mmCIF file of C-alpha atoms in Angstrom:
data_model
loop_
_atom_site.group_PDB
_atom_site.id
_atom_site.type_symbol
_atom_site.label_atom_id
_atom_site.label_comp_id
_atom_site.label_asym_id
_atom_site.label_seq_id
_atom_site.Cartn_x
_atom_site.Cartn_y
_atom_site.Cartn_z
ATOM 1 C CA MET A 172 113.718 196.616 168.071
ATOM 2 C CA ASP A 173 112.596 198.663 165.106
ATOM 3 C CA GLY A 174 110.420 196.677 162.662
ATOM 4 C CA ALA A 175 112.577 197.434 159.637
ATOM 5 C CA LYS A 176 115.760 196.507 161.496
ATOM 6 C CA LEU A 177 114.268 193.189 162.603
ATOM 7 C CA ARG A 178 113.045 192.513 159.062
ATOM 8 C CA ILE A 179 116.581 193.111 157.756
ATOM 9 C CA LEU A 180 118.074 190.729 160.354
ATOM 10 C CA GLU A 181 115.515 188.046 159.487
ATOM 11 C CA ALA A 182 116.150 188.598 155.776
ATOM 12 C CA ALA A 183 119.903 188.257 156.354
ATOM 13 C CA ILE A 184 119.332 184.908 158.085
ATOM 14 C CA ALA A 185 117.149 183.728 155.200
ATOM 15 C CA ALA A 186 119.703 184.943 152.634
ATOM 16 C CA ILE A 187 122.532 183.166 154.445
ATOM 17 C CA GLU A 188 120.509 179.945 154.368
ATOM 18 C CA GLU A 189 119.728 180.368 150.666
ATOM 19 C CA TYR A 190 123.112 181.560 149.355
ATOM 20 C CA GLY A 191 125.612 180.568 152.044
ATOM 21 C CA PHE A 192 127.590 182.861 154.311
ATOM 22 C CA LYS A 193 130.404 183.441 151.824
ATOM 23 C CA ASN A 194 127.973 184.397 149.024
ATOM 24 C CA ILE A 195 125.865 186.870 150.960
ATOM 25 C CA THR A 196 125.507 190.373 149.551
ATOM 26 C CA VAL A 197 123.781 193.496 150.809
ATOM 27 C CA ARG A 198 121.643 193.518 147.665
ATOM 28 C CA ARG A 199 120.414 189.978 148.325
ATOM 29 C CA ILE A 200 119.560 190.890 151.903
ATOM 30 C CA ALA A 201 117.825 194.094 150.810
ATOM 31 C CA ALA A 202 115.737 192.206 148.251
ATOM 32 C CA LYS A 203 114.650 189.634 150.850
ATOM 33 C CA ALA A 204 113.831 192.371 153.381
ATOM 34 C CA ASP A 205 112.039 194.431 150.733
ATOM 35 C CA VAL A 206 114.111 197.500 151.613
ATOM 36 C CA ASN A 207 116.709 199.483 149.733
ATOM 37 C CA VAL A 208 120.439 199.185 150.395
ATOM 38 C CA ALA A 209 120.409 202.610 152.078
ATOM 39 C CA ALA A 210 118.154 201.200 154.835
ATOM 40 C CA ILE A 211 120.724 198.487 155.582
ATOM 41 C CA ASN A 212 123.483 201.092 155.689
ATOM 42 C CA TYR A 213 121.354 203.281 157.971
ATOM 43 C CA TYR A 214 120.722 200.521 160.525
ATOM 44 C CA PHE A 215 124.005 198.619 160.315
ATOM 45 C CA ARG A 216 126.590 200.864 158.602
ATOM 46 C CA THR A 217 128.377 197.930 156.923
ATOM 47 C CA LYS A 218 127.639 194.403 155.803
ATOM 48 C CA GLU A 219 130.171 193.170 158.355
ATOM 49 C CA GLN A 220 128.334 194.904 161.213
ATOM 50 C CA LEU A 221 125.044 193.440 159.994
ATOM 51 C CA LEU A 222 126.545 189.943 159.864
ATOM 52 C CA GLU A 223 128.061 190.392 163.343
ATOM 53 C CA GLN A 224 124.594 191.199 164.667
ATOM 54 C CA VAL A 225 123.123 188.203 162.835
ATOM 55 C CA ILE A 226 125.731 185.941 164.438
ATOM 56 C CA ALA A 227 125.109 187.462 167.889
ATOM 57 C CA LEU A 228 121.324 187.135 167.545
ATOM 58 C CA THR A 229 121.415 183.569 166.267
ATOM 59 C CA LEU A 230 123.900 182.501 168.945
ATOM 60 C CA GLU A 231 121.656 184.012 171.608
ATOM 61 C CA ASN A 232 118.727 182.040 170.195
ATOM 62 C CA THR A 233 120.765 178.855 169.797
ATOM 63 C CA PHE A 234 121.980 178.764 173.380
ATOM 64 C CA ASP A 235 118.835 180.091 175.052
ATOM 65 C CA TRP A 236 118.158 177.936 178.123
ATOM 66 C CA SER A 237 114.524 179.054 178.218
ATOM 67 C CA ASP A 238 113.931 176.778 175.218
ATOM 68 C CA LEU A 239 115.315 173.899 177.293
ATOM 69 C CA ALA A 240 113.513 174.516 180.595
ATOM 70 C CA TYR A 241 111.710 171.178 180.220
ATOM 71 C CA ALA A 242 115.060 169.344 180.233
ATOM 72 C CA GLU A 243 116.360 170.822 183.478
ATOM 73 C CA SER A 244 114.443 168.383 185.672
ATOM 74 C CA LEU A 245 115.414 165.269 183.704
ATOM 75 C CA PRO A 246 117.962 162.714 184.902
ATOM 76 C CA PRO A 247 121.472 163.557 183.617
ATOM 77 C CA LYS A 248 121.537 161.171 180.659
ATOM 78 C CA GLU A 249 118.079 162.292 179.516
ATOM 79 C CA MET A 250 118.986 165.949 180.020
ATOM 80 C CA LEU A 251 122.082 165.587 177.835
ATOM 81 C CA PHE A 252 120.024 163.790 175.190
ATOM 82 C CA ALA A 253 117.305 166.474 175.225
ATOM 83 C CA VAL A 254 119.847 169.284 174.941
ATOM 84 C CA ILE A 255 121.864 167.791 172.080
ATOM 85 C CA ASP A 256 118.699 166.649 170.303
ATOM 86 C CA HIS A 257 117.373 170.215 170.456
ATOM 87 C CA LEU A 258 120.654 171.768 169.287
ATOM 88 C CA SER A 259 121.255 169.266 166.478
ATOM 89 C CA ARG A 260 117.679 169.648 165.189
ATOM 90 C CA ASN A 261 118.145 173.427 165.075
ATOM 91 C CA ALA A 262 121.521 173.015 163.368
ATOM 92 C CA LEU A 263 119.868 170.880 160.700
ATOM 93 C CA ASN A 264 117.158 173.507 160.242
ATOM 94 C CA TYR A 265 119.741 176.287 159.880
ATOM 95 C CA PRO A 266 122.849 174.615 158.433
ATOM 96 C CA GLU A 267 124.377 177.709 156.844
ATOM 97 C CA ILE A 268 124.019 179.752 160.035
ATOM 98 C CA THR A 269 125.539 176.864 161.983
ATOM 99 C CA ARG A 270 128.483 176.738 159.570
ATOM 100 C CA ALA A 271 128.829 180.528 159.782
ATOM 101 C CA HIS A 272 128.990 180.348 163.581
ATOM 102 C CA TYR A 273 131.947 177.984 163.552
ATOM 103 C CA PHE A 274 133.631 178.824 160.229
ATOM 104 C CA GLU A 275 136.488 180.812 161.745
ATOM 105 C CA ALA A 276 137.218 178.099 164.308
ATOM 106 C CA MET A 277 136.966 175.162 161.910
ATOM 107 C CA VAL A 278 138.624 176.664 158.849
ATOM 108 C CA ASN A 279 141.016 179.269 160.213
ATOM 109 C CA GLY A 280 141.645 177.921 163.717
ATOM 110 C CA HIS A 281 140.374 181.105 165.400
ATOM 111 C CA THR A 282 138.859 180.051 168.691
ATOM 112 C CA ASP A 283 138.425 183.520 170.127
ATOM 113 C CA THR A 284 135.093 184.064 168.374
ATOM 114 C CA GLN A 285 131.627 184.846 169.744
ATOM 115 C CA ALA A 286 130.463 181.378 168.744
ATOM 116 C CA VAL A 287 133.242 179.482 170.504
ATOM 117 C CA THR A 288 132.814 181.602 173.633
ATOM 118 C CA ALA A 289 129.035 181.027 173.592
ATOM 119 C CA LEU A 290 129.450 177.288 172.990
ATOM 120 C CA ASN A 291 131.941 176.874 175.835
ATOM 121 C CA GLY A 292 129.765 178.921 178.186
ATOM 122 C CA PHE A 293 126.736 176.829 177.280
ATOM 123 C CA MET A 294 128.652 173.589 177.835
ATOM 124 C CA GLU A 295 129.851 174.857 181.237
ATOM 125 C CA THR A 296 126.277 175.646 182.256
ATOM 126 C CA LEU A 297 125.146 172.246 181.003
ATOM 127 C CA LEU A 298 127.868 170.567 183.062
ATOM 128 C CA GLN A 299 126.658 172.387 186.183
ATOM 129 C CA LYS A 300 123.048 171.393 185.473
ATOM 130 C CA LEU A 301 124.059 167.751 184.970
ATOM 131 C CA ARG A 302 125.844 167.845 188.336
ATOM 132 C CA ALA A 303 122.832 169.488 190.006
ATOM 133 C CA ASN A 304 120.653 166.656 188.688
ATOM 134 C CA GLY A 305 122.794 163.959 190.245
ATOM 135 C CA CYS A 306 125.442 163.135 187.652
ATOM 136 C CA THR A 307 128.246 161.318 189.478
ATOM 137 C CA ILE A 308 130.668 160.809 186.600
ATOM 138 C CA PRO A 309 134.144 162.106 187.562
ATOM 139 C CA GLU A 310 134.799 165.703 186.454
ATOM 140 C CA LYS A 311 137.367 165.014 183.730
ATOM 141 C CA THR A 312 135.313 162.135 182.315
ATOM 142 C CA LEU A 313 132.153 164.228 182.282
ATOM 143 C CA ARG A 314 133.929 167.074 180.498
ATOM 144 C CA LEU A 315 135.230 164.616 177.890
ATOM 145 C CA THR A 316 131.755 163.128 177.510
ATOM 146 C CA VAL A 317 130.062 166.485 176.995
ATOM 147 C CA THR A 318 132.788 167.494 174.533
ATOM 148 C CA GLN A 319 132.409 164.266 172.546
ATOM 149 C CA VAL A 320 128.626 164.533 172.484
ATOM 150 C CA PHE A 321 128.844 168.104 171.186
ATOM 151 C CA MET A 322 131.494 167.216 168.619
ATOM 152 C CA ALA A 323 129.464 164.323 167.231
ATOM 153 C CA GLY A 324 125.988 165.582 167.988
ATOM 154 C CA LEU A 325 126.330 169.209 167.014
ATOM 155 C CA PHE A 326 129.188 169.390 164.546
ATOM 156 C CA ALA A 327 128.918 166.055 162.741
ATOM 157 C CA VAL A 328 125.129 166.258 162.624
ATOM 158 C CA GLY A 329 124.748 170.006 162.155
ATOM 159 C CA VAL A 330 127.708 170.947 160.000
ATOM 160 C CA ALA A 331 128.120 167.883 157.781
ATOM 161 C CA PRO A 332 125.038 165.701 158.294
ATOM 162 C CA ALA A 333 125.468 163.567 155.172
ATOM 163 C CA MET A 334 129.197 162.870 155.626
ATOM 164 C CA PHE A 335 128.747 159.379 157.092
ATOM 165 C CA ASP A 336 125.435 158.355 155.492
ATOM 166 C CA ALA A 337 127.015 155.890 153.066
ATOM 167 C CA PHE A 338 129.106 154.225 155.751
ATOM 168 C CA SER A 339 126.634 154.233 158.641
ATOM 169 C CA GLY A 340 123.483 153.528 156.689
ATOM 170 C CA ILE A 341 121.668 156.246 158.601
ATOM 171 C CA GLN A 342 120.669 159.705 157.504
ATOM 172 C CA MET A 343 121.247 162.419 160.076
ATOM 173 C CA ALA A 344 118.643 164.592 158.358
ATOM 174 C CA ASN A 345 116.057 161.939 159.255
ATOM 175 C CA ASP A 346 114.688 162.694 162.711
ATOM 176 C CA GLY A 347 114.457 159.042 163.764
ATOM 177 C CA ASP A 348 117.944 158.163 162.517
ATOM 178 C CA ARG A 349 119.471 161.254 164.135
ATOM 179 C CA ARG A 350 117.808 160.532 167.463
ATOM 180 C CA GLN A 351 118.945 156.887 167.307
ATOM 181 C CA PHE A 352 122.508 158.074 166.653
ATOM 182 C CA LEU A 353 122.382 160.534 169.558
ATOM 183 C CA ARG A 354 120.827 157.998 171.927
ATOM 184 C CA HIS A 355 123.509 155.426 171.087
ATOM 185 C CA LEU A 356 126.268 158.027 171.500
ATOM 186 C CA ILE A 357 125.057 159.128 174.916
ATOM 187 C CA ASP A 358 124.337 155.590 176.111
ATOM 188 C CA CYS A 359 127.910 154.580 175.242
ATOM 189 C CA LEU A 360 129.530 157.643 176.779
ATOM 190 C CA MET A 361 127.425 157.811 179.933
ATOM 191 C CA ALA A 362 127.339 154.137 180.844
ATOM 192 C CA GLU A 363 127.430 154.102 184.637
#
C-alpha cells in the first residue's frame, strides 16, 4: 500500500478515536495525516469511501486469527477466555472504532453490515476451533454460550465499559477487573 494512503488510513483511525465517528471530518483526518484534503480525495474519492476502508481494515485486524495462534491449542474454556480477553482488550484500546463497527446494528438495527458479517464469521470459526479442541457442550448450548460471552465480553466491555462500574464494583477498563469478569462469565457458562 502506498505510504501516503496508509498514513491517511492511520490518521483516520486516530481521528475517529479522538473525535468520535460522528464528528470526523476530512480536514481533521488531513491534519492528522499531514496531507492536504486533495490527497484524501485522490486516494479515496469521498469521506464515506475512506471510512468504509477504515472499517474494513480495522475489522480485518480485529478478527485476525494469526494474532490468536497461541490460543488454538488451549483447552476449550481457556481458548474462549484467551479469544474474548484479546478482543475486549483491543475494544478498550479502540473504543470509538469498536462503536463505529457496530453503530448501524446497535442504533439502527441494520445487521447486514461488514462488522456483523465479520463478527458472525469469526464466531463460527471459533465454534469450530472449540469443537476441534474437544468441546463436548451440545451445539445449541455452545452457540448460546459463545453468543453470551461475546455480548458481555465484547459489547459490554468494549462499547460501554463503565456502564456497570457503580453496581458491580469493578472497572472494566482495569485489566485485572476485566479479566476477573471474563473468567467468571466463562466459568459460569461453560461449567461441564
